[in-house]
Coordinates of C-alpha atoms and ligand atoms in Angstrom, one line a residue:
X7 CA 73.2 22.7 165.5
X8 CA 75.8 20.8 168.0
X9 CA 77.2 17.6 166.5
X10 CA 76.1 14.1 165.9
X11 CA 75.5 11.7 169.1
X12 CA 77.2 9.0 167.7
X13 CA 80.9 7.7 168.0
X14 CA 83.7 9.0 165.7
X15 CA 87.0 8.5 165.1
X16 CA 88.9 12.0 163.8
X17 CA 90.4 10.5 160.3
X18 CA 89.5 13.8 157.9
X19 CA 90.6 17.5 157.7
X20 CA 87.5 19.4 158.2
X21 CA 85.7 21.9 157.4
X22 CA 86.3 21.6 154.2
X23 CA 85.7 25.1 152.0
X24 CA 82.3 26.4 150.7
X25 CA 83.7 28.5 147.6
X26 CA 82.0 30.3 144.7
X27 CA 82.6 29.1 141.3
X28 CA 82.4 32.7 140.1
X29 CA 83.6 31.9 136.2
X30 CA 81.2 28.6 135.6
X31 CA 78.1 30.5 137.3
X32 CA 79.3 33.4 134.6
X33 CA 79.7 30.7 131.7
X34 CA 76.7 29.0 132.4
X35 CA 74.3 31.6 133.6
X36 CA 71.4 32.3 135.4
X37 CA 72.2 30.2 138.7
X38 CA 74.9 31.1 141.4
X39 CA 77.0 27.7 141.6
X40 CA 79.0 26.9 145.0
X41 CA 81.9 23.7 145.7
X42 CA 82.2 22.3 148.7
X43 CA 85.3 20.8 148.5
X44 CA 85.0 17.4 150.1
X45 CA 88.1 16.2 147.6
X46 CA 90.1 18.4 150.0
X47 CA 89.2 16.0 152.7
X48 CA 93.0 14.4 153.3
X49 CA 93.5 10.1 153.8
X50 CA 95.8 9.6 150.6
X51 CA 94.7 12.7 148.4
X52 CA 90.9 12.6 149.5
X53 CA 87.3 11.9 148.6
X54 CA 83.8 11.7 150.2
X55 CA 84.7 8.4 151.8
X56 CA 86.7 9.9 154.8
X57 CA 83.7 11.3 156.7
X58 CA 81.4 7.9 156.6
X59 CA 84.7 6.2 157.7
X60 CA 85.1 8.4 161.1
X61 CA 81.6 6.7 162.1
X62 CA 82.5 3.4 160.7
X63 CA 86.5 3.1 162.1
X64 CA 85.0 4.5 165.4
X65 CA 82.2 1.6 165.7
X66 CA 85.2 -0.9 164.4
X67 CA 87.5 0.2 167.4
X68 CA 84.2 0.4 169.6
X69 CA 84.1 -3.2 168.9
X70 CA 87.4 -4.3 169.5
X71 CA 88.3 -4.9 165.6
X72 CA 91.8 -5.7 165.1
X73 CA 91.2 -6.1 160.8
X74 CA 89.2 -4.1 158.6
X75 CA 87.6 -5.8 155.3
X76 CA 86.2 -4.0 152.5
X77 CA 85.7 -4.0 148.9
X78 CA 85.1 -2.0 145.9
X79 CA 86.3 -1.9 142.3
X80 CA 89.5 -2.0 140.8
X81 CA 89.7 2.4 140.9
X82 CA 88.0 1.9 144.5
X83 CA 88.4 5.1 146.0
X84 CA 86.7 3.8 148.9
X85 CA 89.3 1.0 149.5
X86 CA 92.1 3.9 148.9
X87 CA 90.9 5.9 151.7
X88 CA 89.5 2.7 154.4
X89 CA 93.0 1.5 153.6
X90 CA 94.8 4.9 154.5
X91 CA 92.7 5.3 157.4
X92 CA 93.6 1.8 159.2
X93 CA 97.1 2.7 158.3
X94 CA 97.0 5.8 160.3
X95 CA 95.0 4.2 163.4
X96 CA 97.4 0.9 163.1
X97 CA 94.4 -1.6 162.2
X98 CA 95.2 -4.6 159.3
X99 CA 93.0 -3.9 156.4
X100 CA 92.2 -6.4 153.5
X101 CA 90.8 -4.8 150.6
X102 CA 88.4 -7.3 148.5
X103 CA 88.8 -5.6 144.8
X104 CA 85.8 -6.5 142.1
X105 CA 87.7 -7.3 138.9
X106 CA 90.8 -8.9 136.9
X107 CA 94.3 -7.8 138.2
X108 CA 95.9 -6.0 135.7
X109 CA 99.1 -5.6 134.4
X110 CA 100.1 -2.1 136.1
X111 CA 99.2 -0.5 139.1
X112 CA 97.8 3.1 138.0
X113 CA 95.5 5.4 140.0
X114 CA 94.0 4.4 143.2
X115 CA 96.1 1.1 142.7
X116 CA 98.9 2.5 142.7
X117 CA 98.5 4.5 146.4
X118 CA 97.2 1.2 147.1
X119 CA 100.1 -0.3 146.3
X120 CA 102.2 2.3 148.3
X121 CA 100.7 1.8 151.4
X122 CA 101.2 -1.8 150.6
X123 CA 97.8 -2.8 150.7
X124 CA 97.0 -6.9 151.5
X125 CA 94.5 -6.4 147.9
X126 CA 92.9 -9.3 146.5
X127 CA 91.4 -9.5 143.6
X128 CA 87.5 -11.2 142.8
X129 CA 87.0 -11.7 138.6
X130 CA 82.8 -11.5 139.3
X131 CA 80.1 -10.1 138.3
X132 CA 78.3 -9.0 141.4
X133 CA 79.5 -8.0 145.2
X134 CA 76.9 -10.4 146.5
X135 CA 79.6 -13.1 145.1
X136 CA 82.9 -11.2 147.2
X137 CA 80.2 -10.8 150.2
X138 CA 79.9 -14.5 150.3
X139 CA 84.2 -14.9 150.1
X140 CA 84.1 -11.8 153.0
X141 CA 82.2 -14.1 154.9
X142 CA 84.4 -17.0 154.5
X143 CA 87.5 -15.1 155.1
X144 CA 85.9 -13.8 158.2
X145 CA 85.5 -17.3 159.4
X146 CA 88.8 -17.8 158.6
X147 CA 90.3 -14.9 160.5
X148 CA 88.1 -15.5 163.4
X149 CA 89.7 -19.2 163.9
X150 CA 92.9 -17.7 163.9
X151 CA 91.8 -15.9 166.9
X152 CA 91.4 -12.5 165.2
X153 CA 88.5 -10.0 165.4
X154 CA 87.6 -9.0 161.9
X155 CA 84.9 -5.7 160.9
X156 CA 83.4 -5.5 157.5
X157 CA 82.9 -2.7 155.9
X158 CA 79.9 -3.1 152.6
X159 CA 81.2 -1.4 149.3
X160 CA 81.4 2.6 149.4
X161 CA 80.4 2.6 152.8
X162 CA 77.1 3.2 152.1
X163 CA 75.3 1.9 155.6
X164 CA 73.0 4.3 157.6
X165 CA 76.0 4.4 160.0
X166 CA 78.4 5.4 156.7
X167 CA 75.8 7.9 155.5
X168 CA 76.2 9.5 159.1
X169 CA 79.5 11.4 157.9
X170 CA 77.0 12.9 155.1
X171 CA 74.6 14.1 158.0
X172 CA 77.2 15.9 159.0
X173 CA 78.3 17.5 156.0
X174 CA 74.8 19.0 155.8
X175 CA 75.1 20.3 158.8
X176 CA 78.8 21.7 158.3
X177 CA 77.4 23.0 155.2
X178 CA 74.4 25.1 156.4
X179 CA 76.9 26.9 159.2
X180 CA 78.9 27.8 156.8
X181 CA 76.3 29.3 154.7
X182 CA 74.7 31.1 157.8
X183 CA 78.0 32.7 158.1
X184 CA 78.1 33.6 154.5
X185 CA 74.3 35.0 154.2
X186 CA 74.1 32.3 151.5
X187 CA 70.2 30.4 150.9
X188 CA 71.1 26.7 149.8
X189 CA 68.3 25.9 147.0
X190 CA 69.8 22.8 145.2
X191 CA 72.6 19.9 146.4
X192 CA 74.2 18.0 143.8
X193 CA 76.2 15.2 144.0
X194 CA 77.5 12.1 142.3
X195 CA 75.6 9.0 143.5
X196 CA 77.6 5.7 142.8
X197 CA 76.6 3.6 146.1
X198 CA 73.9 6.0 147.9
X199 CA 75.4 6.4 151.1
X200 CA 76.0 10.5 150.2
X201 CA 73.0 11.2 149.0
X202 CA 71.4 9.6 152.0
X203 CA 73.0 11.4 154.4
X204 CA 72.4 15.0 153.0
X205 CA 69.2 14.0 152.6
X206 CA 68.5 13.2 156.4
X207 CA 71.0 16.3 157.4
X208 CA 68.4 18.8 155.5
X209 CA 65.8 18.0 157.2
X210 CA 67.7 17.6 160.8
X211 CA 69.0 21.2 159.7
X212 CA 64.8 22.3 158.7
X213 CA 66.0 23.5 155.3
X214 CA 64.4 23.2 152.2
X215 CA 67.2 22.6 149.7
X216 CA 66.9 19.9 147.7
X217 CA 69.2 17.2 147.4
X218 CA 69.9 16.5 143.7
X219 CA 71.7 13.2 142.7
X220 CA 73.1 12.1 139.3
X221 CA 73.7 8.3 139.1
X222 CA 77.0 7.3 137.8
X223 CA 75.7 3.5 137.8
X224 CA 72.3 2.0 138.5
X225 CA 68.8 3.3 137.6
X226 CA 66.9 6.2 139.1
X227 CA 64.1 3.5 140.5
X228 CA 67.2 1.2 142.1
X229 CA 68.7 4.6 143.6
X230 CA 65.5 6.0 145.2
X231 CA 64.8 2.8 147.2
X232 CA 68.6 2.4 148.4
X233 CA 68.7 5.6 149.5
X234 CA 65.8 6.1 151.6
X235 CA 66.5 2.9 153.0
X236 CA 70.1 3.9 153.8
X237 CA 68.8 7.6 155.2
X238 CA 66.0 5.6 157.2
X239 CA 69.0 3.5 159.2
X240 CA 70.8 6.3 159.9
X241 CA 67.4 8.1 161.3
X242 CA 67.0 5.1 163.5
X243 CA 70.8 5.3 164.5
X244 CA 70.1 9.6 164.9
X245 CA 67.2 8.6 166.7
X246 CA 65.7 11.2 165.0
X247 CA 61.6 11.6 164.1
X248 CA 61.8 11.4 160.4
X249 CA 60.2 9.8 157.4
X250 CA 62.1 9.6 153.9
X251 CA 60.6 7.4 151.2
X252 CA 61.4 6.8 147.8
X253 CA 59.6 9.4 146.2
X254 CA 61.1 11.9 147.9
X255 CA 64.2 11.0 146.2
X256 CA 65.6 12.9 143.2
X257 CA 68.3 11.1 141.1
X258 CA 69.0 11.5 137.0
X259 CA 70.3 8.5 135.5
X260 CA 70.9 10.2 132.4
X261 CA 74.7 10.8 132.8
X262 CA 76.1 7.6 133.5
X263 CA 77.3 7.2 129.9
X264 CA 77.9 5.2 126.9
X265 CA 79.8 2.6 128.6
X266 CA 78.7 2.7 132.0
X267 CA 80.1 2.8 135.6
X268 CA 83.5 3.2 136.1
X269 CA 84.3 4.3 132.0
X270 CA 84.7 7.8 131.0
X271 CA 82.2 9.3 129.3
X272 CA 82.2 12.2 126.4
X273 CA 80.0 14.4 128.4
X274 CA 81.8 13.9 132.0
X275 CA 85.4 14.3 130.1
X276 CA 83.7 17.6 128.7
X277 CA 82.7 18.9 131.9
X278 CA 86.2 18.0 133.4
X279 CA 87.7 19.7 130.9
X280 CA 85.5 22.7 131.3
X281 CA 85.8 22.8 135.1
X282 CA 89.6 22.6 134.9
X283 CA 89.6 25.8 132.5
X284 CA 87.1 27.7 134.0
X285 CA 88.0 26.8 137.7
X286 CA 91.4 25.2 138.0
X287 CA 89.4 22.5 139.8
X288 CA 90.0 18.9 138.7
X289 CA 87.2 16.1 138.4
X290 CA 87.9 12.9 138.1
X291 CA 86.4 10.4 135.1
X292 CA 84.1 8.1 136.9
X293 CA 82.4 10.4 139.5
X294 CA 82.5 14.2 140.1
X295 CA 83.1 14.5 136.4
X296 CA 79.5 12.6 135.3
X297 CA 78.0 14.8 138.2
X298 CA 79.0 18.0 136.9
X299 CA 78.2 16.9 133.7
X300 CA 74.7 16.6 135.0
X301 CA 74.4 20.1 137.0
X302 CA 75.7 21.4 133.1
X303 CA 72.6 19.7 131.2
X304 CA 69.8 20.4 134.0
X305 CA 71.3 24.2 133.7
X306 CA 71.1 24.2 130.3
X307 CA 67.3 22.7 130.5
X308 CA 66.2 25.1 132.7
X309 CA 65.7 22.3 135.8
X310 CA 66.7 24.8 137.9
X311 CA 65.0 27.8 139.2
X312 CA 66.6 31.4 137.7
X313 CA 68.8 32.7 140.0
X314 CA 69.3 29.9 142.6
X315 CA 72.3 28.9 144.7
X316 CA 73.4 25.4 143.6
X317 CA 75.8 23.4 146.3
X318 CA 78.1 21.1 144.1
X319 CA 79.9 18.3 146.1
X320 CA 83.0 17.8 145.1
X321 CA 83.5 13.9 146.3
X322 CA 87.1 13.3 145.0
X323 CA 88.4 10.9 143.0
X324 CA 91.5 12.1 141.2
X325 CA 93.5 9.0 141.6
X326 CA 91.3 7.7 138.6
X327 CA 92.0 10.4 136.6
X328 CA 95.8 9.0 135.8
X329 CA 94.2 6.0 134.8
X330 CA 91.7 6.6 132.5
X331 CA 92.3 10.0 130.9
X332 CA 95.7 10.3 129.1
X333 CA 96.6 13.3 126.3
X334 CA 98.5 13.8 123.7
X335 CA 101.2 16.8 124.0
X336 CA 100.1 18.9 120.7
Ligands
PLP17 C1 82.1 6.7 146.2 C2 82.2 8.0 145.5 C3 81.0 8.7 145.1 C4 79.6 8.2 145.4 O1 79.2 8.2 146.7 P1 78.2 7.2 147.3 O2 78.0 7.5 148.7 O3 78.8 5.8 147.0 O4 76.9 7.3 146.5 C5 81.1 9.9 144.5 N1 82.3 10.4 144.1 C6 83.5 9.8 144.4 C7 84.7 10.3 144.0 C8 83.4 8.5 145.1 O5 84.5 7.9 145.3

């Protein structure tokens, strides 16, 4: 399978590694588990946002853009990487964050911080409120005789999901080359843009795997409409003859914990805990960590079938970690 038709911009370090978690699979039994290790992607220590940003950047500079505007929340790892990816092709970037400023820059801040961000800060409840104060500062920049692109929060556009397309693909060569059957995908939805994109890339690739996402934010129902929607843009943008509704959507939303997005939970810090000793791999709090705590339980439950191959994406999102988890020394 040849590469996607579309323009792109080369921002990430890819491929990134298929590797056997030999010691979990053992622990946990019964299913072979795999990471692909998409935190290992590079712009300021990685994440799953680098390959939707090589489509988007590249459209951006198609169009001329001279300023990139995005938003996310305060341990955006989204904003982290747009903001280390228009340092390294010389664009301005404004980054639109949802929530109070606080006190100390921790985290994804913090590298925000270093690449000395222009960060803004938007105390509201909903991104359809910063969407409206992108649109004014758009107009603003535009009389000033600048050329402003917006990207929408995590990147999750069918031209966004687009890097996840690819990903499939990456990921089926590289399990052609290691005899390896893919049976389940399972990933950390927060936005959809990921899960969209895997989902158009298995059936680009004819596979049968099936994409598995855990929701570390909105319902199931919410998440199976965003995401076909998203993985029906980029099919129109693929030009590709494919059909994915709803119900072909598979997303648990019973992970996202007590407290909900963006707050550690007592099952994902378990699971991060348990991946760092059994792996040496590190989760992060508001993501990867919920995820695997999901693949843990569905194991556990018997969701999977005995012996399968189970595809773990590994999205990133250590930054957070600093911010959120801290331990005592005894
Ligand atoms: C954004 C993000 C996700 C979720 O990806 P979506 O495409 O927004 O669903 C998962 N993990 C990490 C670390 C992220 O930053």
């Amino acid at each position: 399978m040849t590469g996607l038709n579309l323009p792109r911009v080369k921002l990430c370090q890819l491929p990134t590694d298929l590797d056997p978690a030999s010691n979990l699979s053992k622990k946990l039994g019964d299913v072979n588990i795999y990471f692909k290790r998409d935190d290992n992607t590079g712009l300021a220590i990685g994440g799953n946002k680098g390959r939707k940003l090589e489509f988007l950047l590249a459209n951006a500079l198609k169009k001329e853009a001279d300023v990139i505007i995005t938003t996310g929340s305060i341990q955006s790892n989204h904003t982290r990487m747009t903001c280390a990816a228009c340092r390294k092709l010389g664009l301005d970037v404004i980054l639109m964050l949802k929530g109070k400023k606080p006190a100390q820059f921790q985290g994804n801040l913090l590298l925000e911080k270093l690449m000395n961000a222009d960060m803004r800060f938007f105390d509201v409840s909903s991104y359809n409120e910063i969407g409206a104060e992108a649109d004014r500062l758009m107009e603003e920049l535009r009389a000033k005789g600048k050329n402003p692109y917006f990207i929408p929060v995590g990147g999750s556009i069918g031209l966004g999901a687009c890097g996840y397309v690819d990903c499939a693909l990456e990921l089926f060569s590289q399990a052609d080359s290691q005899n390896l059957r893919i049976d389940y995908i399972v990933n950390a939805v927060g936005s959809g843009g990921t899960s969209a994109g895997l989902e158009v890339g298995v059936r680009l690739a004819k596979r049968d795997a099936k994409v598995v996402g855990i929701s570390v934010d909105s319902e199931k129902s919410v998440f199976k409409q965003d995401i076909s929607r998203i993985a029906q843009d980029s099919i129109s943008l693929l030009g590709a003859d494919l059909e994915i509704l709803p119900d072909d959507i598979t997303v648990f939303d019973e992970y996202i914990g007590e407290s909900g997005y963006g707050k550690p939970s007592r099952q994902g810090v378990e699971a991060i805990k348990f991946t760092a000793e059994t792996e040496g791999i590190i989760l992060d709090p508001v993501y990867s960590g919920k995820a695997m705590a999901g693949l843990i339980d569905l194991v556990k439950k018997g969701f999977f079938k005995k012996g399968s191959n189970i595809i773990f994406i590994h999205t990133g999102g250590t930054p957070a970690l600093f911010d959120m988890l801290v331990e005592n020394s005894d």
